[in-house]
């Protein structure tokens, strides 16, 4: 999802954001420093900007968000006009649970790099966290209108696929399932191997009562990606609804072993963003399994 100019780290909503808690523990047997000792210790010199940027980026990519935030703060002290740093810090703010701060950082990045798609995509994700559907849709449509680019440009296709997928989630949150399905399918067509978009489109077909189409798509995904928990959990719900309990249980063994979060109704609805019909079918299956 990130463009070459910004080198920003895209953090899925859909995913599923992980926080890293870093405990600072003194070495065994070490005495705490006295105030005098603390005064004698000089602050180490700050690394050069490129090295500092890379440290912050590495911490972000590794999910060490508690470490990444102060590093991005240092980058911005040295380079306050670096749009990439603002966008990356915004992603970290969102991962740490502060979507308002994330929106502010992405807005600053947009002001510095008005033609870049990344901060619009990242701001839309933060706006979704606050259920600001209109604002999020506006950011995604900005990308779709302005980032069409060369059909052979892989990076343009990547960012458009991400915008379409996120737009599908917004449309689903509003209950516009036909539009959501079209967006998910378009995202999957733009990015080969975008399995989550294909799975989301199949789940929307389930929501719309097109069970045969949903089943075909989910089975196709499982053949291609046997360890794809989302498709196996979705097929479990669908098979249960169609009365195929034995096969449903077989798929559930695989799905729950791959990702136990599929047991959680609220996670399915709010984080993974499943439509309500497959969620309820899976909950009914779990209630008697």
Tab-separated table of C-alpha atoms in Angstrom:
chain	number	residue	atom	x	y	z
A	1	UNK	CA	0.000	0.000	0.000
A	2	UNK	CA	2.894	2.355	0.390
A	3	UNK	CA	4.231	4.450	-2.450
A	4	UNK	CA	7.904	4.821	-3.284
A	5	UNK	CA	7.974	8.523	-2.438
A	6	UNK	CA	6.641	8.167	1.074
A	7	UNK	CA	8.016	4.790	2.128
A	8	UNK	CA	5.107	4.706	4.549
A	9	UNK	CA	4.002	1.587	6.392
A	10	UNK	CA	0.370	0.669	5.747
A	11	UNK	CA	-1.270	-0.877	8.823
A	12	UNK	CA	-4.452	-2.820	8.079
A	13	UNK	CA	-7.492	-2.105	10.040
A	14	UNK	CA	-9.031	-5.010	8.529
A	15	UNK	CA	-5.476	-6.608	10.242
A	16	UNK	CA	-5.581	-6.365	12.799
A	17	UNK	CA	-3.127	-3.975	14.578
A	18	UNK	CA	-0.592	-5.306	17.107
A	19	UNK	CA	0.994	-3.204	19.858
A	20	UNK	CA	4.380	-3.921	21.338
A	21	UNK	CA	4.925	-3.316	25.032
A	22	UNK	CA	8.576	-2.772	25.859
A	23	UNK	CA	9.648	-3.262	29.469
A	24	UNK	CA	12.834	-1.542	30.570
A	25	UNK	CA	14.366	-3.878	33.158
A	26	UNK	CA	17.714	-3.112	34.856
A	27	UNK	CA	20.361	-5.790	34.713
A	28	UNK	CA	20.360	-8.235	37.616
A	29	UNK	CA	22.336	-6.896	40.541
A	30	UNK	CA	22.803	-3.462	39.035
A	31	UNK	CA	22.361	-0.587	41.462
A	32	UNK	CA	20.037	2.222	40.409
A	33	UNK	CA	21.927	5.302	39.223
A	34	UNK	CA	22.282	8.143	41.698
A	35	UNK	CA	21.288	11.660	40.661
A	36	UNK	CA	24.935	12.622	40.444
A	37	UNK	CA	25.677	9.727	38.140
A	38	UNK	CA	22.694	10.649	35.979
A	39	UNK	CA	24.005	14.217	35.669
A	40	UNK	CA	27.387	12.921	34.586
A	41	UNK	CA	25.948	10.800	31.744
A	42	UNK	CA	25.912	12.746	28.506
A	43	UNK	CA	23.133	12.297	25.970
A	44	UNK	CA	24.494	10.227	23.076
A	45	UNK	CA	24.613	12.008	19.745
A	46	UNK	CA	21.558	11.590	17.557
A	47	UNK	CA	22.109	9.334	14.506
A	48	UNK	CA	22.133	10.969	11.066
A	49	UNK	CA	18.657	11.497	9.608
A	50	UNK	CA	18.725	8.576	7.113
A	51	UNK	CA	19.783	6.151	9.850
A	52	UNK	CA	17.177	7.544	12.248
A	53	UNK	CA	14.455	7.260	9.590
A	54	UNK	CA	15.436	3.643	8.909
A	55	UNK	CA	15.387	2.818	12.633
A	56	UNK	CA	11.895	4.261	12.959
A	57	UNK	CA	10.698	2.465	9.837
A	58	UNK	CA	12.131	-0.839	11.031
A	59	UNK	CA	10.433	-0.525	14.421
A	60	UNK	CA	7.128	0.260	12.694
A	61	UNK	CA	7.365	-2.697	10.344
A	62	UNK	CA	8.247	-5.037	13.190
A	63	UNK	CA	5.219	-3.919	15.206
A	64	UNK	CA	7.314	-2.254	17.927
A	65	UNK	CA	5.075	0.785	17.977
A	66	UNK	CA	6.080	1.929	21.453
A	67	UNK	CA	9.659	2.163	20.196
A	68	UNK	CA	8.686	3.623	16.834
A	69	UNK	CA	6.756	6.649	18.098
A	70	UNK	CA	9.666	8.433	19.834
A	71	UNK	CA	11.887	7.635	16.861
A	72	UNK	CA	9.429	9.305	14.478
A	73	UNK	CA	9.236	12.235	16.892
A	74	UNK	CA	13.013	12.606	16.587
A	75	UNK	CA	12.857	12.396	12.795
A	76	UNK	CA	10.269	15.174	12.715
A	77	UNK	CA	12.331	17.365	15.031
A	78	UNK	CA	15.129	17.220	12.461
A	79	UNK	CA	12.954	17.182	9.319
A	80	UNK	CA	9.570	18.795	10.040
A	81	UNK	CA	8.724	18.969	6.327
A	82	UNK	CA	9.196	15.243	5.669
A	83	UNK	CA	5.783	14.017	4.495
A	84	UNK	CA	6.830	10.361	4.787
A	85	UNK	CA	7.699	10.803	8.450
A	86	UNK	CA	4.335	12.439	9.204
A	87	UNK	CA	2.459	9.654	7.427
A	88	UNK	CA	4.463	6.925	9.131
A	89	UNK	CA	4.013	8.506	12.547
A	90	UNK	CA	0.293	8.704	11.830
A	91	UNK	CA	0.230	4.962	11.176
A	92	UNK	CA	1.961	4.361	14.493
A	93	UNK	CA	-0.487	6.667	16.296
A	94	UNK	CA	-3.359	4.591	14.915
A	95	UNK	CA	-1.683	1.340	15.941
A	96	UNK	CA	-1.329	2.747	19.464
A	97	UNK	CA	-5.051	3.552	19.589
A	98	UNK	CA	-5.107	7.288	18.847
A	99	UNK	CA	-7.001	7.743	15.560
A	100	UNK	CA	-7.447	11.494	16.083
A	101	UNK	CA	-3.680	11.976	16.274
A	102	UNK	CA	-3.306	9.687	13.264
A	103	UNK	CA	-5.707	11.827	11.228
A	104	UNK	CA	-3.828	14.986	12.199
A	105	UNK	CA	-0.501	13.487	11.097
A	106	UNK	CA	-1.892	12.205	7.800
A	107	UNK	CA	-3.487	15.591	7.114
A	108	UNK	CA	-0.098	17.227	7.652
A	109	UNK	CA	1.483	14.733	5.230
A	110	UNK	CA	-1.194	15.560	2.641
A	111	UNK	CA	-0.455	19.274	3.002
A	112	UNK	CA	3.231	18.593	2.347
A	113	UNK	CA	2.708	16.113	-0.522
A	114	UNK	CA	-0.703	16.903	-2.049
A	115	UNK	CA	-0.293	14.470	-4.949
A	116	UNK	CA	0.587	11.427	-2.842
A	117	UNK	CA	-1.992	8.663	-2.368
A	118	UNK	CA	-0.503	7.013	0.731
A	119	UNK	CA	-1.606	9.554	3.352
A	120	UNK	CA	-5.136	9.585	1.909
A	121	UNK	CA	-5.265	5.804	2.251
A	122	UNK	CA	-3.863	5.936	5.772
A	123	UNK	CA	-6.147	8.788	6.839
A	124	UNK	CA	-9.142	6.868	5.533
A	125	UNK	CA	-8.184	3.919	7.719
A	126	UNK	CA	-8.048	6.174	10.789
A	127	UNK	CA	-11.384	7.748	9.862
A	128	UNK	CA	-12.905	4.279	9.618
A	129	UNK	CA	-11.721	3.582	13.169
A	130	UNK	CA	-13.910	6.521	14.259
A	131	UNK	CA	-16.783	5.414	11.981
A	132	UNK	CA	-16.462	8.579	9.927
A	133	UNK	CA	-17.707	6.834	6.820
A	134	UNK	CA	-18.191	9.934	4.664
A	135	UNK	CA	-14.672	11.195	5.331
A	136	UNK	CA	-13.126	7.774	4.748
A	137	UNK	CA	-15.031	7.299	1.500
A	138	UNK	CA	-13.899	10.728	0.303
A	139	UNK	CA	-10.253	9.783	0.862
A	140	UNK	CA	-10.629	6.462	-0.952
A	141	UNK	CA	-12.474	8.031	-3.872
A	142	UNK	CA	-9.762	10.694	-4.129
A	143	UNK	CA	-7.299	7.867	-4.756
A	144	UNK	CA	-9.544	6.137	-7.272
A	145	UNK	CA	-10.092	9.361	-9.194
A	146	UNK	CA	-6.497	10.599	-9.201
A	147	UNK	CA	-4.284	7.527	-8.928
A	148	UNK	CA	-5.464	5.648	-11.994
A	149	UNK	CA	-2.044	6.008	-13.606
A	150	UNK	CA	-0.626	3.665	-16.205
A	151	UNK	CA	-2.462	0.293	-16.292
A	152	UNK	CA	0.981	-1.324	-16.389
A	153	UNK	CA	2.139	0.568	-13.280
A	154	UNK	CA	2.123	-2.036	-10.495
A	155	UNK	CA	2.364	0.525	-7.681
A	156	UNK	CA	-0.690	2.419	-8.973
A	157	UNK	CA	-2.612	-0.841	-9.141
A	158	UNK	CA	-1.609	-1.734	-5.592
A	159	UNK	CA	-2.830	1.507	-4.074
A	160	UNK	CA	-6.062	1.410	-6.096
A	161	UNK	CA	-6.702	-2.158	-4.950
A	162	UNK	CA	-6.210	-1.109	-1.329
A	163	UNK	CA	-8.533	1.874	-1.761
A	164	UNK	CA	-11.203	-0.318	-3.377
A	165	UNK	CA	-10.953	-2.900	-0.601
A	166	UNK	CA	-11.253	-0.257	2.100
A	167	UNK	CA	-14.130	1.372	0.226
A	168	UNK	CA	-15.877	-2.005	0.211
A	169	UNK	CA	-15.580	-2.124	3.994
A	170	UNK	CA	-17.094	1.356	4.260
A	171	UNK	CA	-19.964	0.398	1.956
A	172	UNK	CA	-20.579	-2.768	3.952
A	173	UNK	CA	-20.608	-0.798	7.195
A	174	UNK	CA	-23.427	1.270	5.701
A	175	UNK	CA	-25.312	-1.859	4.639
A	176	UNK	CA	-24.771	-1.293	0.910
A	177	UNK	CA	-23.798	-4.885	0.199
A	178	UNK	CA	-24.112	-4.865	-3.609
A	179	UNK	CA	-21.690	-1.925	-3.827
A	180	UNK	CA	-19.373	-3.550	-1.293
A	181	UNK	CA	-19.279	-6.732	-3.345
A	182	UNK	CA	-18.425	-4.807	-6.514
A	183	UNK	CA	-15.599	-2.985	-4.707
A	184	UNK	CA	-14.131	-6.191	-3.266
A	185	UNK	CA	-14.248	-7.911	-6.650
A	186	UNK	CA	-12.608	-4.936	-8.355
A	187	UNK	CA	-9.858	-4.914	-5.703
A	188	UNK	CA	-9.203	-8.623	-6.235
A	189	UNK	CA	-9.064	-8.148	-10.000
A	190	UNK	CA	-6.516	-5.340	-9.662
A	191	UNK	CA	-4.178	-7.202	-7.313
A	192	UNK	CA	-3.504	-10.843	-8.187
A	193	UNK	CA	-3.410	-12.940	-5.046
A	194	UNK	CA	-5.510	-10.508	-2.971
A	195	UNK	CA	-7.163	-13.415	-1.169
A	196	UNK	CA	-8.843	-11.327	1.523
A	197	UNK	CA	-10.668	-9.280	-1.102
A	198	UNK	CA	-11.908	-12.484	-2.783
A	199	UNK	CA	-13.009	-13.868	0.565
A	200	UNK	CA	-14.812	-10.633	1.434
A	201	UNK	CA	-16.652	-10.708	-1.896
A	202	UNK	CA	-17.714	-14.310	-1.222
A	203	UNK	CA	-18.961	-13.416	2.254
A	204	UNK	CA	-21.019	-10.582	0.785
A	205	UNK	CA	-22.517	-13.065	-1.692
A	206	UNK	CA	-23.427	-15.144	1.392
A	207	UNK	CA	-25.013	-12.042	2.933
A	208	UNK	CA	-27.046	-11.480	-0.249
A	209	UNK	CA	-28.318	-15.067	-0.245
A	210	UNK	CA	-26.221	-16.219	-3.218
A	211	UNK	CA	-24.982	-19.295	-1.406
A	212	UNK	CA	-23.871	-21.295	-4.430
A	213	UNK	CA	-21.700	-18.460	-5.738
A	214	UNK	CA	-20.266	-17.902	-2.259
A	215	UNK	CA	-19.467	-21.596	-1.854
A	216	UNK	CA	-17.743	-21.822	-5.237
A	217	UNK	CA	-15.556	-18.835	-4.434
A	218	UNK	CA	-14.640	-20.028	-0.930
A	219	UNK	CA	-13.779	-23.530	-2.147
A	220	UNK	CA	-11.635	-22.056	-4.909
A	221	UNK	CA	-9.745	-19.973	-2.354
A	222	UNK	CA	-9.171	-22.987	-0.108
A	223	UNK	CA	-7.819	-25.038	-3.014
A	224	UNK	CA	-5.366	-22.272	-3.783
A	225	UNK	CA	-4.576	-21.297	-0.176
A	226	UNK	CA	-5.196	-24.338	2.083
A	227	UNK	CA	-4.061	-22.425	5.185
A	228	UNK	CA	-6.293	-19.389	4.604
A	229	UNK	CA	-8.333	-19.240	7.816
A	230	UNK	CA	-10.845	-16.651	6.589
A	231	UNK	CA	-12.067	-18.798	3.702
A	232	UNK	CA	-12.257	-21.913	5.873
A	233	UNK	CA	-14.221	-20.102	8.582
A	234	UNK	CA	-16.542	-18.619	5.963
A	235	UNK	CA	-17.099	-22.027	4.376
A	236	UNK	CA	-17.795	-23.464	7.836
A	237	UNK	CA	-20.603	-20.944	8.347
A	238	UNK	CA	-22.005	-21.519	4.867
A	239	UNK	CA	-21.946	-25.322	5.102
A	240	UNK	CA	-23.611	-25.173	8.489
A	241	UNK	CA	-26.389	-23.023	7.081
A	242	UNK	CA	-26.837	-25.503	4.213
A	243	UNK	CA	-27.040	-28.456	6.611
A	244	UNK	CA	-23.638	-30.026	5.867
A	245	UNK	CA	-22.581	-30.308	9.503
A	246	UNK	CA	-19.824	-32.895	9.059
A	247	UNK	CA	-17.917	-30.941	6.431
A	248	UNK	CA	-18.502	-27.742	8.381
A	249	UNK	CA	-16.823	-29.291	11.420
A	250	UNK	CA	-13.889	-30.465	9.315
A	251	UNK	CA	-13.279	-26.969	7.959
A	252	UNK	CA	-13.684	-25.441	11.399
A	253	UNK	CA	-10.932	-27.618	12.861
A	254	UNK	CA	-8.547	-26.097	10.328
A	255	UNK	CA	-9.845	-22.531	10.658
A	256	UNK	CA	-9.786	-22.400	14.458
A	257	UNK	CA	-6.331	-23.929	14.562
A	258	UNK	CA	-5.025	-21.308	12.155
A	259	UNK	CA	-6.618	-18.315	13.889
A	260	UNK	CA	-8.668	-18.632	17.112
A	261	UNK	CA	-10.046	-15.091	16.733
A	262	UNK	CA	-12.735	-16.444	14.416
A	263	UNK	CA	-14.529	-17.619	17.563
A	264	UNK	CA	-15.073	-13.993	18.607
A	265	UNK	CA	-18.286	-12.443	17.309
A	266	UNK	CA	-17.241	-8.856	18.016
A	267	UNK	CA	-13.878	-9.329	16.311
A	268	UNK	CA	-15.593	-10.719	13.224
A	269	UNK	CA	-17.992	-7.777	13.005
A	270	UNK	CA	-15.787	-4.863	14.062
A	271	UNK	CA	-12.246	-5.810	13.072
A	272	UNK	CA	-12.457	-8.383	10.292
A	273	UNK	CA	-15.707	-6.724	9.106
A	274	UNK	CA	-17.683	-9.824	8.133
A	275	UNK	CA	-21.307	-9.222	7.080
A	276	UNK	CA	-23.884	-10.136	9.763
A	277	UNK	CA	-25.394	-13.223	8.055
A	278	UNK	CA	-22.183	-15.288	7.966
A	279	UNK	CA	-21.332	-14.111	11.487
A	280	UNK	CA	-24.660	-15.339	12.841
A	281	UNK	CA	-24.377	-18.645	10.977
A	282	UNK	CA	-20.919	-19.240	12.437
A	283	UNK	CA	-22.132	-18.339	15.931
A	284	UNK	CA	-24.983	-20.846	15.613
A	285	UNK	CA	-22.495	-23.494	14.529
A	286	UNK	CA	-20.232	-22.727	17.491
A	287	UNK	CA	-23.142	-22.762	19.934
A	288	UNK	CA	-23.814	-26.465	19.391
A	289	UNK	CA	-20.385	-27.715	18.348
